[in-house]
Coordinates of C-alpha atoms and ligand atoms in Angstrom, one line a residue:
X1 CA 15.1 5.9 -18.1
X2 CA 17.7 6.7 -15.7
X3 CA 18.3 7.7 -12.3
X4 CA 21.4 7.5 -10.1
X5 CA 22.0 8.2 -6.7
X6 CA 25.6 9.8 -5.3
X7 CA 27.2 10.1 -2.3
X8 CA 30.0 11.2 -1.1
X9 CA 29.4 10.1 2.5
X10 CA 32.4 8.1 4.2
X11 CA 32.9 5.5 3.2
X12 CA 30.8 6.2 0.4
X13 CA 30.5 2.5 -0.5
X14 CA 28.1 2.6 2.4
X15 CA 25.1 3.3 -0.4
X16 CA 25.8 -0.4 -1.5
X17 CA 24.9 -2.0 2.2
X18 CA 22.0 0.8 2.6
X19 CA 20.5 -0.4 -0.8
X20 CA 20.9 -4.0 -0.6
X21 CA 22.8 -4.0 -3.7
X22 CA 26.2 -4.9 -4.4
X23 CA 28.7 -2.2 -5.8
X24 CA 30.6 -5.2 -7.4
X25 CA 27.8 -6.6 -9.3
X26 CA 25.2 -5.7 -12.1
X27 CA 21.9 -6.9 -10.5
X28 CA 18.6 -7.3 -12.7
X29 CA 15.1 -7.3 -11.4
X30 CA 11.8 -8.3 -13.3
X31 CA 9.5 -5.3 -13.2
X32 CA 6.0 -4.7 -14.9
X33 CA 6.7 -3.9 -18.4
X34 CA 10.3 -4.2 -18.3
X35 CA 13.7 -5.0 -16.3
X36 CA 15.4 -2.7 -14.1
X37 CA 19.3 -3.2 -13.8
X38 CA 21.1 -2.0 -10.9
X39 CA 24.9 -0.9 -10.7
X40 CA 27.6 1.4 -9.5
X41 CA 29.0 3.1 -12.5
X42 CA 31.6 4.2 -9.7
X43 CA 32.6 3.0 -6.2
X44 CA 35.3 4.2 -4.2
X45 CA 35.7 5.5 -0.6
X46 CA 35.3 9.0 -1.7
X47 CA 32.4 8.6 -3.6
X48 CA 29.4 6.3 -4.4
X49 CA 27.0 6.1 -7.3
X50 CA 24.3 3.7 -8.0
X51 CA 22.5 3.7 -10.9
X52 CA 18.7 2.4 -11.9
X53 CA 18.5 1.4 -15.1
X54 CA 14.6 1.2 -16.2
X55 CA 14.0 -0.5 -19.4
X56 CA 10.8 -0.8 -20.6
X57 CA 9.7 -3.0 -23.3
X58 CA 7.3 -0.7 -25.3
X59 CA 5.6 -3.7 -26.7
X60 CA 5.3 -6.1 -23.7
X61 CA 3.6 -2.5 -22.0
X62 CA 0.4 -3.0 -25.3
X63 CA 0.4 -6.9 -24.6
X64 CA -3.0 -7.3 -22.3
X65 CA -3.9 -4.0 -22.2
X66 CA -7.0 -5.6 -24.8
X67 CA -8.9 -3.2 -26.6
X68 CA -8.2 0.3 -24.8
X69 CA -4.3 -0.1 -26.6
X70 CA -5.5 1.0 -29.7
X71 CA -6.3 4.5 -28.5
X72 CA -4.8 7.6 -30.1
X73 CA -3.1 7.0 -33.5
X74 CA -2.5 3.5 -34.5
X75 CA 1.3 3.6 -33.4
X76 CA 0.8 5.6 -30.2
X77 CA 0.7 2.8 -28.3
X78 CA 4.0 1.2 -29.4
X79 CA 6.2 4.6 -29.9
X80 CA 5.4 7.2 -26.7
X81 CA 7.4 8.5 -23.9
X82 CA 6.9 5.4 -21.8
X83 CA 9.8 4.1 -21.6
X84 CA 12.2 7.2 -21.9
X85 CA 9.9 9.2 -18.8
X86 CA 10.1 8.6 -15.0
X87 CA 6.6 7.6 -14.0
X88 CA 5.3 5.3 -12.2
X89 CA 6.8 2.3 -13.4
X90 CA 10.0 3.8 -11.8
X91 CA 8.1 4.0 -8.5
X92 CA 7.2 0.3 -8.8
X93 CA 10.9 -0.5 -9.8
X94 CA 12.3 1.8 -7.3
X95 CA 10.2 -0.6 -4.0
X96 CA 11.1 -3.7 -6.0
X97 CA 14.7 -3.1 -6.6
X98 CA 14.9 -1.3 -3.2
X99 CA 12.5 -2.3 -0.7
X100 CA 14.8 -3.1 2.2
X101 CA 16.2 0.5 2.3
X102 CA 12.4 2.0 1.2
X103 CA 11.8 0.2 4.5
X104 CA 14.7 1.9 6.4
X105 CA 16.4 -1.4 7.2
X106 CA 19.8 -2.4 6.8
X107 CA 21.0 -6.2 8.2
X108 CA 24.7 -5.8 8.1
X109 CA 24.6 -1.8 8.9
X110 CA 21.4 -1.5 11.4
X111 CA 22.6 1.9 11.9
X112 CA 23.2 3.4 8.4
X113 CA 19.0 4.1 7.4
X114 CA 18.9 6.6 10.5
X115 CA 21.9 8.3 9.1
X116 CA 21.7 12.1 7.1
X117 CA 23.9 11.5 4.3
X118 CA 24.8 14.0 1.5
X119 CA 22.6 12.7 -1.5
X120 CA 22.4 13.7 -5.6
X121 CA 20.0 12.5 -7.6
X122 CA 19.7 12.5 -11.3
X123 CA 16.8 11.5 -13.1
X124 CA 17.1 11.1 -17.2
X125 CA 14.3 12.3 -17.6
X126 CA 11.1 13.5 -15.7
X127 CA 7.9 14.9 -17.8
X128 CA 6.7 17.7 -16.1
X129 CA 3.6 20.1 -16.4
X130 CA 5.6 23.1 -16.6
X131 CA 9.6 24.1 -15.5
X132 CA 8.9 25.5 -12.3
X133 CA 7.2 22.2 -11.0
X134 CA 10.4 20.0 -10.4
X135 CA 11.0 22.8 -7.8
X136 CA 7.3 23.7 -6.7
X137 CA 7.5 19.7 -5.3
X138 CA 11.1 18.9 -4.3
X139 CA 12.4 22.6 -3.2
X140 CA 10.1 22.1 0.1
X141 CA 11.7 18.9 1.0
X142 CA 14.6 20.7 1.5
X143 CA 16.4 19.7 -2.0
X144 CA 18.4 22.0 -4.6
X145 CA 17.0 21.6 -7.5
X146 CA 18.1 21.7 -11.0
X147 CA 16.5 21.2 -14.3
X148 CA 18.1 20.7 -17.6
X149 CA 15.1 21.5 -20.4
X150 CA 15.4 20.2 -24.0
X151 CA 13.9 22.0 -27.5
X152 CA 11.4 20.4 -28.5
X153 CA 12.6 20.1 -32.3
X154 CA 16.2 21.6 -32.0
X155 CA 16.0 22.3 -35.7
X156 CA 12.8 24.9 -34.7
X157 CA 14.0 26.8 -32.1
X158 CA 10.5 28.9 -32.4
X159 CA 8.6 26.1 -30.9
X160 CA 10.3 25.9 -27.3
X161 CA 11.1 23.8 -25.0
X162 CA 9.3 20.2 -24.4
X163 CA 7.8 18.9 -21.3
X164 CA 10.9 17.1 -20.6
X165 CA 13.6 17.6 -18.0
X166 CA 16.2 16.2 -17.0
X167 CA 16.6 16.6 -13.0
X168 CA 19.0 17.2 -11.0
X169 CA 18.5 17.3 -6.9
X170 CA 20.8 17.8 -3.9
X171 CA 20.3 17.4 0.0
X172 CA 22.8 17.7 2.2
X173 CA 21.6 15.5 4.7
X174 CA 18.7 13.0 4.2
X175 CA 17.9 9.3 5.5
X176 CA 18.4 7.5 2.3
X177 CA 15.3 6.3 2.9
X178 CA 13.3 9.5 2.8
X179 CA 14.5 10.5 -0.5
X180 CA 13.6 6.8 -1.8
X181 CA 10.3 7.9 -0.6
X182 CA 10.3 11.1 -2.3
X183 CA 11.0 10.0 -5.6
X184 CA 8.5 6.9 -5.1
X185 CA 5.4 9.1 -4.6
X186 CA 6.9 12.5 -6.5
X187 CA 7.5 11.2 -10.1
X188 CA 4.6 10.1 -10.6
X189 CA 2.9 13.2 -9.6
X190 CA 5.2 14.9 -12.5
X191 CA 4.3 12.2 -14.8
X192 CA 0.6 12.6 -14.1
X193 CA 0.0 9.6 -16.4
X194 CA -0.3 5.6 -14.0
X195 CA -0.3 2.9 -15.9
X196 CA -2.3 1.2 -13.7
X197 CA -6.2 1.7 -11.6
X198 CA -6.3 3.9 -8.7
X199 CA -7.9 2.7 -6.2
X200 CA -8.4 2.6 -2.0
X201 CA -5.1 0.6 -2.5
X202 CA -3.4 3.7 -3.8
X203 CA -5.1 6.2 -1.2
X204 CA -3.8 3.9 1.5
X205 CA -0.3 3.9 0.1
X206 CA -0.6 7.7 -0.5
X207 CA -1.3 7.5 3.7
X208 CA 2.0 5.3 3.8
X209 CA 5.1 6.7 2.5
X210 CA 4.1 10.2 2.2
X211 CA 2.2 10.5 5.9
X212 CA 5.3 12.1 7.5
X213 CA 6.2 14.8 5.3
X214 CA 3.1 15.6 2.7
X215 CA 0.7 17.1 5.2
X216 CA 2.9 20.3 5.8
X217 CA 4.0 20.2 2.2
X218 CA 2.3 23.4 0.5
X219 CA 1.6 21.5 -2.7
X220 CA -0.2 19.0 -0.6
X221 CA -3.7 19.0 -2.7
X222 CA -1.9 19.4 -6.3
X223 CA 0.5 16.1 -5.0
X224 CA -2.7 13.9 -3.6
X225 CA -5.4 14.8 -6.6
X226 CA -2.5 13.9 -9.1
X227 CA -1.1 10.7 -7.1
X228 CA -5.2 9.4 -6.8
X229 CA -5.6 10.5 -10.5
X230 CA -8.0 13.4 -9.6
X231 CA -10.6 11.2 -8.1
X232 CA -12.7 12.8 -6.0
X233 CA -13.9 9.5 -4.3
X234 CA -10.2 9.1 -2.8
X235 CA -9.1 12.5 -3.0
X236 CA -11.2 13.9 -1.1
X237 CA -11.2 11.6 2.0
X238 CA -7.3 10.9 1.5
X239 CA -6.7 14.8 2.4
X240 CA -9.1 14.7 5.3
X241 CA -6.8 12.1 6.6
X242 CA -3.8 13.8 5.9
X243 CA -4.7 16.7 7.7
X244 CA -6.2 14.9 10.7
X245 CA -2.6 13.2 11.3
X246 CA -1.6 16.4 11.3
X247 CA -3.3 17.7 13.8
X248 CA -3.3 15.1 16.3
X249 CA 0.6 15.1 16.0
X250 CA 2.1 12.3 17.4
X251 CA -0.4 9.9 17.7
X252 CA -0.8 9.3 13.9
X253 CA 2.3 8.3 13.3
X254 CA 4.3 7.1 16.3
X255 CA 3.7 3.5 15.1
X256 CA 6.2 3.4 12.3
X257 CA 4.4 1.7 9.0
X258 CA 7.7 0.9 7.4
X259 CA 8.3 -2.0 8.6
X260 CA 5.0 -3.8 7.6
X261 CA 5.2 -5.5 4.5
X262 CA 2.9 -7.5 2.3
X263 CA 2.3 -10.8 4.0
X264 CA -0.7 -13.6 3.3
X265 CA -0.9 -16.9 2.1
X266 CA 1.3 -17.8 -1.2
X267 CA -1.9 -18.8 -3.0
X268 CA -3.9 -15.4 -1.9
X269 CA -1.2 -13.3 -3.4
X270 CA -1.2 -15.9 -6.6
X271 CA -2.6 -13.0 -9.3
X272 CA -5.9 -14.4 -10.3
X273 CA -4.8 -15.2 -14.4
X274 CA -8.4 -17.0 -14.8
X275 CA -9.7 -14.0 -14.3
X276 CA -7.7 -12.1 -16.8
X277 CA -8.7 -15.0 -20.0
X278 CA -12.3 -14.4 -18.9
X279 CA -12.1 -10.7 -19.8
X280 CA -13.6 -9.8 -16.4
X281 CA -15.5 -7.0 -15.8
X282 CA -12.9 -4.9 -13.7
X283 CA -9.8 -4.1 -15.3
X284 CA -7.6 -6.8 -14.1
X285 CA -5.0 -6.6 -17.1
X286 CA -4.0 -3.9 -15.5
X287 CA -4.6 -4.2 -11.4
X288 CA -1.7 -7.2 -12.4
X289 CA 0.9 -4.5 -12.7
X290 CA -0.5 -3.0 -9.5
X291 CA 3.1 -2.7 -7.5
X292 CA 2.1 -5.6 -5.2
X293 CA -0.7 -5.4 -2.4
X294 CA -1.3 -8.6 -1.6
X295 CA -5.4 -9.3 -1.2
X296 CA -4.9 -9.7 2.4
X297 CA -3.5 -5.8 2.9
X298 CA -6.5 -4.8 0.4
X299 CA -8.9 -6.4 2.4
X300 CA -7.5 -5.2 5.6
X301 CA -7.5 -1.3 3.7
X302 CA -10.9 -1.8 3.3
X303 CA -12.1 -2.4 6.7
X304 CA -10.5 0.2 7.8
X305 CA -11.7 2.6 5.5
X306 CA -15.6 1.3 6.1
X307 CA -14.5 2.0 10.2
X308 CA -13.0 5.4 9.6
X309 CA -16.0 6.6 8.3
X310 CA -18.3 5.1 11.4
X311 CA -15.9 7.5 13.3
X312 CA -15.8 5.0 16.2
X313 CA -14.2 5.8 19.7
X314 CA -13.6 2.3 20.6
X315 CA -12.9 -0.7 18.5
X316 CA -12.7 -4.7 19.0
X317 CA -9.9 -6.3 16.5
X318 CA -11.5 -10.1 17.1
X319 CA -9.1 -12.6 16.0
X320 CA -6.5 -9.8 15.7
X321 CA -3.1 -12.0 15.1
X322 CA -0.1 -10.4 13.9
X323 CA -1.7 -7.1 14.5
X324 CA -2.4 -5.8 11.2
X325 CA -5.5 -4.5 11.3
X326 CA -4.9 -2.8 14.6
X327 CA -1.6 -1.0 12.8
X328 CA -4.0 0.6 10.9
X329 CA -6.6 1.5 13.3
X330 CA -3.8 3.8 14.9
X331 CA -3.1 5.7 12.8
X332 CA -6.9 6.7 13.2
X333 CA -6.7 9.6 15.4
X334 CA -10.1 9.9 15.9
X335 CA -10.5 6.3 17.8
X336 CA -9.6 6.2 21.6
X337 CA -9.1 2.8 22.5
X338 CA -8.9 -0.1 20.8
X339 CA -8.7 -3.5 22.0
X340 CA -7.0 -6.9 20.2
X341 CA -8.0 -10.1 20.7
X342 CA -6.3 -13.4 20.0
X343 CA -6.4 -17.1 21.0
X344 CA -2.6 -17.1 19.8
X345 CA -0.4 -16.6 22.1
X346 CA 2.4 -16.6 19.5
X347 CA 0.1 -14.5 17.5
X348 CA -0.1 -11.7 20.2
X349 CA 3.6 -11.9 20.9
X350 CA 4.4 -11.2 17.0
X351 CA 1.8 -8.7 17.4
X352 CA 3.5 -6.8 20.2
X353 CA 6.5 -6.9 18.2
X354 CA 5.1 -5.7 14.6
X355 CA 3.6 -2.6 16.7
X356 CA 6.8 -1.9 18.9
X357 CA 4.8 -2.2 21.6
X358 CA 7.1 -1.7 24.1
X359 CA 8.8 1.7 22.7
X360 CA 5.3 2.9 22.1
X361 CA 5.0 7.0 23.6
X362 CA 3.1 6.5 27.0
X363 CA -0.3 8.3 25.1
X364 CA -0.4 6.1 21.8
X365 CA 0.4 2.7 24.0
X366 CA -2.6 3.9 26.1
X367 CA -5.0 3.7 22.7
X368 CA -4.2 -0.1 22.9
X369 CA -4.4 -3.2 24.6
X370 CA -3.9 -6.8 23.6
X371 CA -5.6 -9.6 25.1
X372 CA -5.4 -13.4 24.7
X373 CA -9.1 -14.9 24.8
X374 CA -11.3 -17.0 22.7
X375 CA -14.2 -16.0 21.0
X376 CA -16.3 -19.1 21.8
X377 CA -16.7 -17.8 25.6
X378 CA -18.0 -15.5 27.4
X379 CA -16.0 -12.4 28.0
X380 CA -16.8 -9.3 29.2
X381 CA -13.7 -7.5 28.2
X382 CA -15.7 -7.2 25.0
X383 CA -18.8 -5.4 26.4
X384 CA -19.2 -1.4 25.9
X385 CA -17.4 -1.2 21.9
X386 CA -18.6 1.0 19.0
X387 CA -16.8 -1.5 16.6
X388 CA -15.3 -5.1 16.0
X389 CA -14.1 -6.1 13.0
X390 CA -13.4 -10.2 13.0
X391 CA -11.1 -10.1 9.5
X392 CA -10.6 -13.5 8.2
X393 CA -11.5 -15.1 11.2
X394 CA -14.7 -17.3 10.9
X395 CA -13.5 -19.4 8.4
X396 CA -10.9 -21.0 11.3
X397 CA -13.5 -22.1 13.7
X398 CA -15.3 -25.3 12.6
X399 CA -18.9 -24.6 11.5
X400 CA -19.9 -26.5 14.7
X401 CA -18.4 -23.2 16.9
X402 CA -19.9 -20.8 15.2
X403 CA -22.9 -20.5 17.1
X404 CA -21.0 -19.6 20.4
X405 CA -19.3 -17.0 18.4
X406 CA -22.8 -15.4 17.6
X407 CA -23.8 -15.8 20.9
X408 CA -20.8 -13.8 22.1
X409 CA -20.4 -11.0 19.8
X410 CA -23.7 -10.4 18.6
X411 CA -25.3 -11.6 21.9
X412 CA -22.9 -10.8 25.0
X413 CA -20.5 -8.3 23.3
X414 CA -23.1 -6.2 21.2
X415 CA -20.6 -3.9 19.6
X416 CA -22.7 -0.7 17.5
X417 CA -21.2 -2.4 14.1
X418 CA -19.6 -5.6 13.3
X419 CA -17.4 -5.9 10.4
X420 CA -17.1 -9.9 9.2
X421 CA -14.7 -10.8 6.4
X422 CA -14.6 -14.3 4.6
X423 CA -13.1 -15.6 1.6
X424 CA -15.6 -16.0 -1.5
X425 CA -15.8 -19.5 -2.3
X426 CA -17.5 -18.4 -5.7
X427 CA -14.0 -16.8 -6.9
X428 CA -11.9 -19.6 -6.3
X429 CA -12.4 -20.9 -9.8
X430 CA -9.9 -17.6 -10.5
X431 CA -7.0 -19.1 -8.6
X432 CA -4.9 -21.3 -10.7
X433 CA -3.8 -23.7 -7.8
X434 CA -6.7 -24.3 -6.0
X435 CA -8.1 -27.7 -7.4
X436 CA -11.9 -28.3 -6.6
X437 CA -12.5 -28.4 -3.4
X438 CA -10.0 -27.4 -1.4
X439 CA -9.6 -24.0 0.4
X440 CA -7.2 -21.2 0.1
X441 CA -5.6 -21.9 3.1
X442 CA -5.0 -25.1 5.0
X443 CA -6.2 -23.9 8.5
X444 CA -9.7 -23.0 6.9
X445 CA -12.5 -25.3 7.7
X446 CA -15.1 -24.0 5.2
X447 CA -15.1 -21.5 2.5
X448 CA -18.5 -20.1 1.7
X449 CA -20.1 -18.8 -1.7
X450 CA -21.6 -15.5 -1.4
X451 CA -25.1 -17.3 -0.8
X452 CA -24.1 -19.2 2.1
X453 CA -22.3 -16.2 3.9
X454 CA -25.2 -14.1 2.8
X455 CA -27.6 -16.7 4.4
X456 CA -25.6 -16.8 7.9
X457 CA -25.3 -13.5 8.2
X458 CA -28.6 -12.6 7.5
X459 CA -29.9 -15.1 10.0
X460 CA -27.6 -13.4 12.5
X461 CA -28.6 -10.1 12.6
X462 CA -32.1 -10.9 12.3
X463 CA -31.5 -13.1 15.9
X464 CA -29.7 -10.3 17.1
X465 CA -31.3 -7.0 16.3
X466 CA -29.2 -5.7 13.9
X467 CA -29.3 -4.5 10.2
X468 CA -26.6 -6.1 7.8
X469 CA -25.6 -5.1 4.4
X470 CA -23.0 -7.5 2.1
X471 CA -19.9 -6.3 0.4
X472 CA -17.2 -7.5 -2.3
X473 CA -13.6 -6.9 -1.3
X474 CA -11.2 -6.5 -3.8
X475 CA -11.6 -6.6 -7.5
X476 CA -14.7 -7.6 -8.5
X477 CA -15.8 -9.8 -11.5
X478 CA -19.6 -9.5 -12.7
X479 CA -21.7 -12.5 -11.0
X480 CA -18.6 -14.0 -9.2
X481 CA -18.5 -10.9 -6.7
X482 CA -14.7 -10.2 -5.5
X483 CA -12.1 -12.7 -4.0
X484 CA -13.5 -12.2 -0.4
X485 CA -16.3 -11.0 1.2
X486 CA -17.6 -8.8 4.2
X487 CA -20.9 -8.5 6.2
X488 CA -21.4 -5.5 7.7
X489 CA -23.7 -5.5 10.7
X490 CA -25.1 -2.3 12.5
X491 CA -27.4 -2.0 15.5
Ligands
LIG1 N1 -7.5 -10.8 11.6 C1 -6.2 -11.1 11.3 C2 -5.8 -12.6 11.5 C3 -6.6 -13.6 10.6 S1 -6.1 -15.3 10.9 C4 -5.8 -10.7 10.0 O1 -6.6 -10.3 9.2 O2 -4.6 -10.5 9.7 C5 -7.3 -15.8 12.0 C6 -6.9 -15.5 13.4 O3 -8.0 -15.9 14.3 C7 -5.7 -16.2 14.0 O4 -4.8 -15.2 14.5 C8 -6.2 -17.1 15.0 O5 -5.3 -17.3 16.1 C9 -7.5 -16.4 15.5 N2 -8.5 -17.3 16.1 C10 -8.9 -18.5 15.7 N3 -9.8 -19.0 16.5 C11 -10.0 -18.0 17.5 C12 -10.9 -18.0 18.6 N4 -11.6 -19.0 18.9 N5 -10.8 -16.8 19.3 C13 -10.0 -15.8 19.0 N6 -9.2 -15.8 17.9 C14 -9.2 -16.9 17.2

């Protein structure tokens, strides 16, 4: 598989500083199922190309796939078009190889991502439903598209062509960036075959890269249904979203989500290989190759998905730090106001930056305030809320505090819902590194099983008058539950 990207831009050379690569060298990065190899096959002034190499290793893609490989006819799964198509192993090449300029940032040239440049693209080779897709799904972009269509036997002309093409695109102007983008959530969509499980995860990154340009796209439904794998669960809700950015323009997107990337604590993002050898219940072979979403941005998905369908007008972010959760929460166009709370100082400061607070448009930067406070006191700030959502947070205090925490949000505070999240201390056997009793982080002063958390919160709402129901976050194994866990409390 692949693809190359031209320019002719001056100085063209310019692609190597916008893709982090350099022109002089052959780079090589580890990708699921394969290595992907990076280089210029030319590099002057006048003219730039880079090329991704994607090779595949047909039989490392069977190894842990267990019993579902030997689907189809016994060689099937050794000798297909994996590693000859663009799919979505190219998309999680493409933000691995490229994530700096995916991101639209450029250290030595902090000018170049904002830049239109005259772009070609060649991919060797897309699958595609039919010929005139290529062109149903870039042409709108603005893109002149090409396709080059191979027989399908050339010695039997009768039988046509084959679903294969190779592509060709132009743009005379375009942010390197957005045409990264493009191709990250548009071959796939050709492809129409993930080698991985769609989930929330997916929907969320759907939101992502393609929030700025796929809700006035006219194949907008065909794009999200294929990207989300037809699943109605995600589809659905993942449109609705789309289209309410839409409408509310501006506010959706005026906090830019490029620049967040995956953070969390090494051992969190450690892929849980315990869990793998145990055959768990929940395909975990495969969520391995997921391109990475650390647990933390998972978790933090998830809340916001359970708050975006309480259609809240105001919401609490207790415990808020760097400002993740409340990234997300904007781009909710149905909530008015939302509040963030942190004893950090540092943490507020960070968060203020992550959200460019201070270049927000005068009506998104009124959505959101940011307060320092502690949740062991009083405060009436936190009075009059539809929602709080304390994500990872307990687990800092020591077990001694918690009961002034109770007593100010469930007691003082009273938000309609409360959203608590907590590591599971049941799933830690999953995690290589963590030896018997010791936590996933070092600033946690307890980790509970799901009975203890279950026991607490339970006690809570009954003191307090609400209702509470428990959820697993993340992938769940059978009698384990998932790596962290979330109360959800209602008045
Ligand atoms: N909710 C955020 C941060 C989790 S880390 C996220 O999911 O990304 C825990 C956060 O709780 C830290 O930012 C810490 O400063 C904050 N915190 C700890 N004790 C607190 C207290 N008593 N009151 C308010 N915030 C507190």
């Amino acid at each position: 598989m692949l693809l190359t990207i031209s320019t002719t831009h001056q100085p063209a050379t310019d692609l190597g500083y916008l893709l982090h690569k350099n022109p002089a060298r052959l780079q090589t990065v580890e990708v699921s199922g394969g290595q992907a190899h990076v280089f210029y096959p030319e590099a002057t002034a006048e003219r730039c190309t880079a090329a991704l190499l994607l090779d595949l290793d047909p039989v490392g893609l069977v190894r842990g796939r267990g019993e579902r490989g030997g689907e189809g006819f016994a060689l099937e799964q050794y000798v297909n078009d994996r590693p000859y198509v663009a799919s979505s192993f190219l998309s999680v090449a493409l933000s691995k190889a490229f994530s700096t300029a995916m991101n639209g940032t450029c250290k030595d040239r902090p000018a170049l991502p904002a830049e239109a440049l005259p772009l070609a693209v060649k991919v060797a080779v897309v699958a595609a439903p039919g010929p005139d897709w290529p062109r149903r799904l870039f042409e709108p972009l603005g893109y002149q598209v090409e396709t080059e269509a191979y027989a399908l036997d050339p010695t039997q002309p009768a039988w046509g062509d084959s679903q294969y093409y190779t592509l060709h695109l132009r743009h005379d102007g375009l942010r390197l960036q957005d045409v990264l983008t493009h191709l990250y959530v548009l071959l796939p969509v050709l492809d129409n075959n993930k080698h991985y499980y769609v989930d929330q995860t997916e929907a969320e990154k759907l939101l992502h890269r393609g929030g700025d340009w796929l809700p006035r796209h006219p194949e907008r439904d065909f794009i999200t249904r294929r990207y989300l794998r037809y699943r109605a669960l995600y589809v659905n809700p993942t449109l609705a979203r789309l289209l309410e950015g839409e409408e509310d323009e501006g506010s959706a997107d005026s906090v830019s989500p490029r620049t967040e990337e995956a953070e969390g604590s090494p051992v969190e993002n450690a892929s849980p290989q315990a869990a793998e050898s145990k055959d768990a219940a929940h395909d975990l072979a495969e969520s391995a190759t997921l391109p990475k979403v650390s647990l933390h941005d998972q978790r933090l998905q998830q809340v916001a998905q359970e708050i975006y369908q309480l259609a809240p007008k105001r919401v609490l972010d207790l415990g808020c730090g760097e400002g993740k959760l409340l990234r997300l929460l904007l781009r909710q166009p149905k909530i008015d106001y939302i509040l963030g709370m942190d004893v950090s100082h540092q943490a507020l400061t960070r968060a203020a930056q992550r959200l460019h607070l201070a270049e927000m448009p005068p009506r998104q930067r009124a959505r959101l305030d940011l307060i320092q406070g502690s949740l062991l006191y009083k405060d009436e700030r936190l009075a009059g809320f539809d929602a709080a959502a304390l994500v990872e947070v307990i687990e800092h205090l020591d077990p001694s505090r918690l009961a002034a925490l109770e007593a100010v949000v469930f007691g003082q505070a009273r938000p309609g819902h409360v959203f608590v999240t907590t590591p599971n201390a049941d799933y830690n056997q999953f995690y290589d590194t963590l030896s018997a009793g010791t936590f996933r982080h070092t600033d946690h002063r307890f980790e509970w099983s799901r009975a203890e958390f279950a026991a607490w919160a339970t006690a809570v709402a009954e003191r307090h008058g609400y209702q509470v129901r428990l959820v697993a976050m993340g992938e769940e194994v059978e009698g384990v539950g998932g790596p962290s866990q979330m109360a959800v409390f209602g008045l």
